[in-house]
Short mmCIF file of C-alpha atoms in Angstrom, two decimals:
data_model
loop_
_atom_site.label_atom_id
_atom_site.label_comp_id
_atom_site.label_asym_id
_atom_site.label_seq_id
_atom_site.Cartn_x
_atom_site.Cartn_y
_atom_site.Cartn_z
CA MET A 349 18.82 15.01 3.81
CA HIS A 350 17.45 12.50 6.20
CA PRO A 351 20.39 10.49 8.00
CA TYR A 352 18.51 7.34 8.11
CA PRO A 353 18.50 4.94 10.25
CA GLY A 354 18.68 7.73 13.00
CA GLY A 355 19.42 11.11 13.25
CA THR A 356 17.44 14.24 12.43
CA PRO A 357 16.28 15.53 9.15
CA THR A 358 18.28 18.36 8.00
CA ALA A 359 18.56 21.01 5.26
CA LEU A 360 21.82 20.57 3.28
CA HIS A 361 23.43 23.34 1.62
CA PRO A 362 25.10 22.13 -1.63
CA ALA A 363 28.67 23.01 -0.14
CA ALA A 364 27.80 20.51 2.73
CA ALA A 365 26.88 17.92 0.34
CA GLU A 366 29.91 18.31 -1.46
CA ILE A 367 31.75 17.82 1.96
CA LEU A 368 29.80 14.93 2.73
CA ALA A 369 30.55 12.89 -0.50
CA ALA A 370 34.10 13.12 0.40
CA PHE A 371 33.59 10.88 3.42
CA ASP A 372 32.26 7.66 0.82
CA THR A 373 35.02 5.80 2.67
CA TRP A 374 36.44 5.82 6.05
CA VAL A 375 38.89 8.87 5.90
CA GLU A 376 40.10 11.23 8.30
CA PRO A 377 38.89 15.27 7.71
CA ALA A 378 42.35 16.42 7.23
CA LYS A 379 42.63 13.48 4.16
CA ALA A 380 39.14 14.54 2.85
CA ALA A 381 39.98 18.05 2.73
CA GLU A 382 42.81 17.22 0.17
CA GLY A 383 40.24 16.40 -2.41
CA LEU A 384 38.35 19.77 -1.50
CA ASP A 385 41.40 22.13 -2.21
CA HIS A 386 39.03 25.20 -2.93
CA LEU A 387 38.00 24.83 0.86
CA HIS A 388 39.93 25.28 3.80
CA PRO A 389 40.84 22.24 6.01
CA ASP A 390 39.29 24.14 9.09
CA THR A 391 36.15 24.33 7.19
CA VAL A 392 36.00 20.75 6.23
CA ALA A 393 36.74 19.76 9.44
CA GLU A 394 34.08 21.95 10.98
CA ALA A 395 31.44 20.51 8.52
CA ALA A 396 32.53 16.94 9.31
CA GLN A 397 31.73 17.89 12.93
CA VAL A 398 28.06 19.36 12.14
CA LEU A 399 27.32 16.46 9.97
CA HIS A 400 28.54 13.83 12.55
CA GLU A 401 26.42 15.78 15.10
CA ALA A 402 23.37 15.36 12.61
CA GLY A 403 24.15 11.69 12.16
CA ALA A 404 25.16 11.82 8.38
CA LEU A 405 28.50 10.81 9.30
CA VAL A 406 29.68 8.14 11.92
CA ALA A 407 33.06 7.65 13.05
CA GLU A 408 34.90 4.41 12.03
CA GLY A 409 35.22 1.81 15.01
CA THR A 410 32.10 3.00 17.03
CA ALA A 411 28.66 1.25 17.61
CA GLU A 412 27.09 3.58 15.07
CA ALA A 413 29.39 2.51 12.54
CA ASP A 414 28.98 -1.20 13.16
CA ARG A 415 25.02 -0.64 12.88
CA ASP A 416 25.14 1.51 9.88
CA GLY A 417 27.18 -1.42 8.35
CA GLN A 418 24.59 -4.05 9.69
CA VAL A 419 21.79 -1.83 7.92
CA ALA A 420 23.84 -1.69 4.50
CA HIS A 421 24.29 -5.31 4.46
CA ARG A 422 20.66 -6.40 5.37
CA TRP A 423 19.06 -3.89 3.26
CA GLN A 424 21.50 -4.08 0.15
CA SER A 425 19.29 -5.41 -2.31
CA TRP A 426 16.31 -3.03 -1.59
CA SER A 427 18.54 0.37 -0.97
CA PRO A 428 18.31 3.09 -1.23
CA GLU A 429 14.31 3.09 -1.56
CA ALA A 430 12.82 0.43 0.94
CA SER A 431 15.54 1.26 3.49
CA PHE A 432 14.93 4.93 3.32
CA PHE A 433 10.99 4.58 3.52
CA HIS A 434 11.34 2.11 6.30
CA TYR A 435 13.73 4.27 8.73
CA ALA A 436 12.56 7.51 7.73
CA THR A 437 8.92 6.56 9.21
CA GLN A 438 10.22 4.98 12.17
CA ASP A 439 10.03 5.96 15.87
CA ILE A 440 7.19 8.64 15.61
CA GLY A 441 5.10 8.16 18.63
CA THR A 442 1.41 9.79 19.68
CA SER A 443 3.35 12.88 21.12
CA ASP A 444 4.43 13.63 17.65
CA ALA A 445 2.36 17.02 17.00
CA ARG A 446 1.80 15.72 13.25
CA LEU A 447 0.01 12.87 14.36
CA GLU A 448 -2.48 14.59 16.44
CA ASP A 449 -5.71 15.82 14.82
CA ALA A 450 -7.51 18.56 16.18
CA VAL A 451 -9.00 16.57 18.53
CA ARG A 452 -12.05 17.18 20.96
CA PRO A 453 -10.77 18.69 24.07
CA ALA A 454 -11.35 16.75 27.37
CA GLY A 455 -15.19 17.19 28.57
CA GLN A 456 -16.38 18.80 25.13
CA THR A 457 -19.38 17.16 23.85
CA ALA A 458 -19.52 15.67 20.10
CA ALA A 459 -22.40 18.53 19.40
CA GLU A 460 -19.74 21.16 20.96
CA GLY A 461 -16.82 19.84 18.79
CA THR A 462 -19.09 19.99 15.70
CA ALA A 463 -20.06 23.44 16.04
CA ALA A 464 -16.73 24.61 16.72
CA THR A 465 -15.66 23.25 13.22
CA ALA A 466 -18.85 23.86 11.40
CA ALA A 467 -17.37 26.73 9.72
CA ASP A 468 -14.34 24.85 8.07
CA GLY A 469 -16.69 22.16 6.78
CA PRO A 470 -15.55 18.52 6.33
CA SER A 471 -11.61 18.18 6.39
CA HIS A 472 -11.87 15.71 3.46
CA VAL A 473 -14.55 14.66 0.52
CA LEU A 474 -16.03 11.44 2.12
CA PHE A 475 -16.94 9.82 -0.99
CA THR A 476 -15.36 9.71 -4.54
CA GLU A 477 -17.99 9.95 -7.29
CA TYR A 478 -18.42 10.49 -11.10
CA PRO A 479 -21.67 12.13 -11.58
CA ASP A 480 -21.20 12.69 -15.22
CA ALA A 481 -20.27 9.01 -15.89
CA ASP A 482 -22.63 6.07 -16.99
CA ARG A 483 -23.37 3.87 -14.32
CA VAL A 484 -25.15 0.44 -13.45
CA LEU A 485 -26.73 0.37 -10.09
CA LEU A 486 -26.07 -2.88 -8.52
CA PRO A 487 -28.53 -5.63 -6.97
CA ARG A 488 -28.81 -6.16 -3.52
CA PRO A 489 -29.04 -9.53 -3.01
CA PRO A 490 -29.69 -11.40 0.19
CA ALA A 491 -26.49 -12.12 2.15
CA GLU A 492 -24.97 -15.52 1.21
CA LEU A 493 -22.28 -15.79 3.67
CA THR A 494 -23.34 -18.53 5.54
CA LEU A 495 -20.28 -20.84 5.37
CA PRO A 496 -18.58 -21.32 8.85
CA TYR A 497 -15.50 -19.12 9.47
CA GLY A 498 -13.14 -21.89 9.85
CA GLN A 499 -14.30 -23.55 6.43
CA VAL A 500 -13.69 -20.16 4.82
CA LEU A 501 -10.24 -19.12 6.67
CA TYR A 502 -8.85 -22.59 5.74
CA ALA A 503 -10.35 -22.75 1.96
CA ARG A 504 -8.80 -19.45 1.05
CA ARG A 505 -6.02 -19.80 -1.08
CA THR A 506 -4.45 -17.47 -4.05
CA HIS A 507 -5.89 -18.73 -7.36
CA ARG A 508 -3.97 -18.53 -10.56
CA ASP A 509 -6.21 -20.86 -12.91
CA PHE A 510 -9.72 -19.47 -13.88
CA THR A 511 -12.60 -20.96 -16.12
CA ASP A 512 -14.24 -18.97 -18.63
CA ASP A 513 -17.27 -18.89 -16.92
CA PRO A 514 -18.70 -15.47 -16.14
CA VAL A 515 -19.01 -14.22 -12.52
CA PRO A 516 -22.84 -13.54 -11.94
CA LEU A 517 -23.32 -9.89 -11.38
CA PRO A 518 -25.11 -10.35 -8.20
CA THR A 519 -22.13 -12.21 -6.80
CA LEU A 520 -20.14 -9.33 -7.48
CA ALA A 521 -22.08 -6.63 -5.92
CA LEU A 522 -22.58 -8.85 -2.74
CA LEU A 523 -18.74 -8.87 -2.79
CA LEU A 524 -18.27 -4.87 -3.38
CA SER A 525 -20.82 -4.08 -0.80
CA THR A 526 -19.43 -6.58 1.81
CA VAL A 527 -15.78 -5.27 1.49
CA PHE A 528 -16.14 -1.59 0.42
CA GLY A 529 -19.58 -0.53 1.36
CA PRO A 530 -20.44 1.56 4.63
CA VAL A 531 -21.41 -0.70 7.62
CA ASP A 532 -22.07 2.49 9.75
CA TYR A 533 -21.65 6.15 10.44
CA ILE A 534 -19.59 7.63 13.31
CA ASP A 535 -19.26 11.33 14.25
CA SER A 536 -15.54 12.25 14.24
CA GLY A 537 -16.21 15.66 15.89
CA LYS A 538 -15.73 17.32 12.59
CA GLY A 539 -18.38 15.22 10.48
CA ALA A 540 -19.34 12.06 9.60
CA LEU A 541 -17.18 9.22 8.80
CA PHE A 542 -18.21 5.55 7.97
CA ARG A 543 -16.77 2.16 8.84
CA ARG A 544 -16.30 -0.95 6.82
CA THR A 545 -15.87 -4.52 7.70
CA SER A 546 -12.18 -4.01 7.63
CA PRO A 547 -10.32 -1.76 10.12
CA ALA A 548 -8.79 1.66 8.74
CA GLY A 549 -6.47 4.14 10.32
CA GLY A 550 -8.81 6.99 11.82
CA SER A 551 -11.78 5.57 9.69
CA ARG A 552 -10.52 7.94 6.97
CA GLN A 553 -11.26 5.28 4.29
CA GLU A 554 -8.56 6.70 1.79
CA LEU A 555 -8.76 3.57 -0.18
CA ASP A 556 -11.47 3.81 -3.07
CA ALA A 557 -12.10 0.72 -5.39
CA TYR A 558 -11.94 0.79 -9.02
CA LEU A 559 -12.45 -2.32 -11.28
CA GLY A 560 -11.44 -3.83 -14.62
CA ILE A 561 -14.16 -5.93 -15.98
CA LEU A 562 -13.39 -8.63 -18.22
CA ASN A 563 -16.12 -11.41 -17.52
CA VAL A 564 -18.76 -10.38 -15.61
CA THR A 565 -22.83 -10.99 -16.43
CA GLY A 566 -24.30 -7.74 -16.97
CA LEU A 567 -21.41 -5.52 -17.20
CA ALA A 568 -19.49 -4.48 -20.29
CA PRO A 569 -15.73 -4.89 -20.42
CA GLY A 570 -14.02 -1.84 -19.24
CA MET A 571 -12.64 0.23 -16.39
CA TYR A 572 -15.10 1.17 -13.64
CA HIS A 573 -15.36 2.78 -10.04
CA TYR A 574 -17.39 1.40 -7.44
CA ASN A 575 -19.46 4.33 -5.96
CA VAL A 576 -19.76 3.11 -2.21
CA ARG A 577 -22.41 5.42 -1.38
CA GLU A 578 -24.65 4.46 -4.08
CA HIS A 579 -24.13 0.80 -4.72
CA SER A 580 -23.40 1.42 -8.54
CA VAL A 581 -20.23 0.95 -10.88
CA GLU A 582 -19.46 4.14 -12.79
CA LEU A 583 -17.98 3.52 -16.19
CA LEU A 584 -14.68 5.36 -16.47
CA SER A 585 -13.32 4.02 -20.06
CA PRO A 586 -14.75 1.13 -22.07
CA GLY A 587 -13.07 -1.87 -23.51
CA MET A 588 -10.72 -4.32 -21.61
CA ASP A 589 -9.17 -7.39 -22.90
CA ARG A 590 -6.90 -10.21 -21.60
CA ASP A 591 -3.61 -9.00 -23.32
CA GLU A 592 -4.11 -5.55 -21.52
CA THR A 593 -4.86 -6.97 -18.47
CA ALA A 594 -1.94 -9.07 -18.25
CA ARG A 595 0.20 -5.99 -19.55
CA LEU A 596 -1.04 -3.60 -16.32
CA GLY A 597 -0.56 -6.75 -14.28
CA ALA A 598 3.18 -6.58 -14.77
CA ASP A 599 3.08 -8.93 -17.54
CA GLN A 600 1.87 -11.97 -15.45
CA ASP A 601 0.13 -14.23 -18.14
CA TRP A 602 -2.09 -15.35 -15.35
CA PHE A 603 -3.52 -11.91 -14.59
CA GLY A 604 -4.89 -11.76 -17.97
CA ASN A 605 -7.25 -14.71 -17.19
CA VAL A 606 -9.29 -13.33 -14.29
CA ALA A 607 -13.08 -12.29 -14.61
CA PHE A 608 -12.32 -8.80 -12.78
CA PHE A 609 -9.75 -7.14 -10.84
CA VAL A 610 -9.94 -4.35 -8.52
CA VAL A 611 -7.58 -1.55 -7.84
CA LEU A 612 -7.14 -0.35 -4.59
CA ALA A 613 -6.43 3.66 -4.97
CA ALA A 614 -5.34 5.99 -2.18
CA VAL A 615 -6.93 9.40 -2.03
CA ILE A 616 -4.29 11.05 -0.11
CA ASP A 617 -5.93 14.01 1.42
CA ARG A 618 -8.20 11.63 3.19
CA MET A 619 -5.22 10.83 5.36
CA SER A 620 -3.24 13.52 5.44
CA SER A 621 -6.07 15.71 6.27
CA LYS A 622 -5.85 14.41 9.82
CA TYR A 623 -2.22 12.58 10.18
CA GLY A 624 0.49 14.91 8.94
CA SER A 625 3.33 12.30 10.04
CA PRO A 626 4.71 10.55 6.79
CA ARG A 627 4.55 7.38 8.94
CA CYS A 628 0.82 7.16 7.96
CA TYR A 629 1.87 6.23 4.57
CA ARG A 630 2.43 3.22 6.57
CA VAL A 631 -1.09 2.91 7.54
CA SER A 632 -2.61 3.45 4.07
CA LEU A 633 -0.75 0.25 2.86
CA LEU A 634 -1.53 -1.72 5.79
CA ASN A 635 -5.18 -0.68 5.44
CA ALA A 636 -4.89 -1.65 1.91
CA GLY A 637 -3.97 -5.32 3.23
CA HIS A 638 -6.88 -5.42 5.58
CA LEU A 639 -9.00 -4.73 2.68
CA GLY A 640 -7.26 -7.43 0.58
CA GLN A 641 -7.90 -9.87 3.36
CA THR A 642 -11.52 -9.26 3.72
CA PHE A 643 -11.94 -9.58 -0.07
CA ALA A 644 -10.16 -12.79 -0.39
CA LEU A 645 -12.34 -14.48 2.49
CA THR A 646 -15.34 -12.88 1.12
CA ALA A 647 -14.71 -13.89 -2.52
CA THR A 648 -13.73 -17.65 -0.94
CA ALA A 649 -17.31 -17.80 0.93
CA LEU A 650 -18.95 -16.80 -2.50
CA GLY A 651 -17.12 -19.44 -4.48
CA LEU A 652 -14.96 -17.17 -6.38
CA GLY A 653 -11.24 -17.91 -6.59
CA PRO A 654 -9.25 -14.66 -5.23
CA ALA A 655 -5.93 -13.60 -6.30
CA GLN A 656 -4.00 -10.36 -5.28
CA THR A 657 -0.73 -8.98 -6.52
CA GLY A 658 1.59 -6.03 -5.75
CA ALA A 659 3.45 -6.49 -9.17
CA PHE A 660 1.51 -3.90 -11.41
CA SER A 661 2.44 -1.10 -13.77
CA ASP A 662 1.28 1.73 -11.68
CA THR A 663 1.46 4.73 -14.34
CA PRO A 664 -0.14 3.11 -17.14
CA LEU A 665 -3.03 1.64 -14.55
CA ALA A 666 -3.30 5.21 -12.95
CA ASP A 667 -3.52 6.64 -16.60
CA ARG A 668 -6.30 3.95 -17.59
CA LEU A 669 -8.38 4.78 -14.62
CA GLY A 670 -7.84 8.51 -15.00
CA LEU A 671 -5.77 9.17 -11.74
CA ASP A 672 -3.49 11.53 -11.46
CA ASN A 673 -1.09 9.41 -9.73
CA ILE A 674 -0.20 12.28 -7.22
CA GLY A 675 -2.80 12.68 -4.85
CA HIS A 676 -4.90 9.67 -5.99
CA THR A 677 -2.53 6.81 -6.72
CA PRO A 678 -2.80 2.84 -7.09
CA LEU A 679 -1.51 0.94 -3.88
CA TYR A 680 -2.55 -2.72 -4.53
CA VAL A 681 -4.49 -4.78 -6.95
CA LEU A 682 -6.74 -7.58 -6.09
CA ALA A 683 -8.56 -10.20 -8.77
CA ALA A 684 -11.10 -12.97 -8.79
CA GLY A 685 -12.66 -15.57 -11.28
CA ILE A 686 -14.48 -18.85 -11.15
CA PRO A 687 -11.48 -21.29 -9.85
CA HIS A 688 -10.39 -23.90 -12.19
CA PRO A 689 -11.43 -27.35 -11.04
CA ASP A 690 -7.96 -28.72 -12.28
CA PRO A 691 -5.64 -26.06 -11.71
CA GLN A 692 -2.12 -25.97 -13.58
CA LEU A 693 -0.33 -23.16 -11.75
CA ALA A 694 -1.00 -24.27 -8.22
CA ALA A 695 2.04 -25.41 -6.35
CA PRO A 696 2.10 -28.98 -5.41
CA GLN A 697 1.67 -30.09 -1.89
CA ALA A 698 4.96 -30.89 -0.13
CA THR A 699 5.86 -34.29 0.57
CA LEU A 700 8.34 -36.54 2.62
CA ASP A 701 10.99 -36.07 0.02
CA THR A 702 10.34 -32.30 0.13
CA PHE A 703 11.48 -32.11 3.50
CA ARG A 704 14.34 -34.27 2.84
CA THR A 705 15.68 -32.25 0.20
CA ARG A 706 16.93 -29.05 1.93
CA PRO A 707 18.54 -26.32 -0.01
CA ALA A 708 22.22 -25.57 0.43
CA THR A 709 22.74 -22.87 3.06
CA LYS A 710 25.94 -20.81 3.76
CA PRO A 711 26.59 -18.57 6.84
CA ARG A 712 25.96 -14.88 6.75
CA PRO A 713 29.01 -12.76 6.10
CA ASP A 714 30.37 -10.56 8.75
CA PRO A 715 29.15 -6.56 7.42
CA GLN A 716 32.48 -5.55 8.91
CA ALA A 717 34.91 -8.46 7.88
#
């Protein structure tokens, strides 16, 4: 049991869970015991006190009860999943031992740290590769990212309309290498890690890039993995059409019209091998956002129309990629194509009438009323 939004995680006996369930409304322990006639009232009272001390029960009229009501009100449409994740991963500081790696002691050199841990080997596999897959070695075109930063930043928009023109393979290759390829390698004290053009927690690079190809020159439609070490795409399963793409994108029609999409899939062991705190799952989600923004800006600089979505069918997508959806699971989906010169799905620009027409508002209800 985790008594979010506060308290200490507690192992709960089935009998204690039964007692806890008797307090689903404001009720005195003696009254709650009437519905638990197989238990002695003193047992119920004692259990209620323990549950209260653990943070699982709050007393009516207290500050804790007021906060509990506010949490229930603010998070009601997302509960219990989102609120549990939010509060169960809160307030973990650097003093938490689960956040600490077996860090190099003060004064120890990188060579000494590496020698001390060499027998254990790397704490995780640095690269994901499919050695038996058919692969296409990608071209390494010269960098064409010469547009001024301000122009790229303000030109970036999420696109939903694309032409039928294919994306050139060199353009895709440059996009993949810029966003996902290694920039350099660093000594972690336990072995080499690599850095990308986006920040990543602990430089663990737990996010792999998988591609769904529909309309790219030189690549047959299908599902691929981007091998960042080799700069190649590895064919995992052939065939991909617009209907299947739309279904994988939670039945969003526009998603079926992209030229390609990229699935960011987390290799959980890469992050958890250093960080034992569940808070670090948040870091993986943030890392996906960093890569998504770099993807969108780079695609814009290359003349593509980028898009991104958190709406996708996790299990079918993992199955199509051959991921177990346990230790290797999809987190975020990016996409791109040649932007349509006359988009139909883009939102219109706001006018003066837009600002004159204000939606009706109503005061927030008092959660304690």
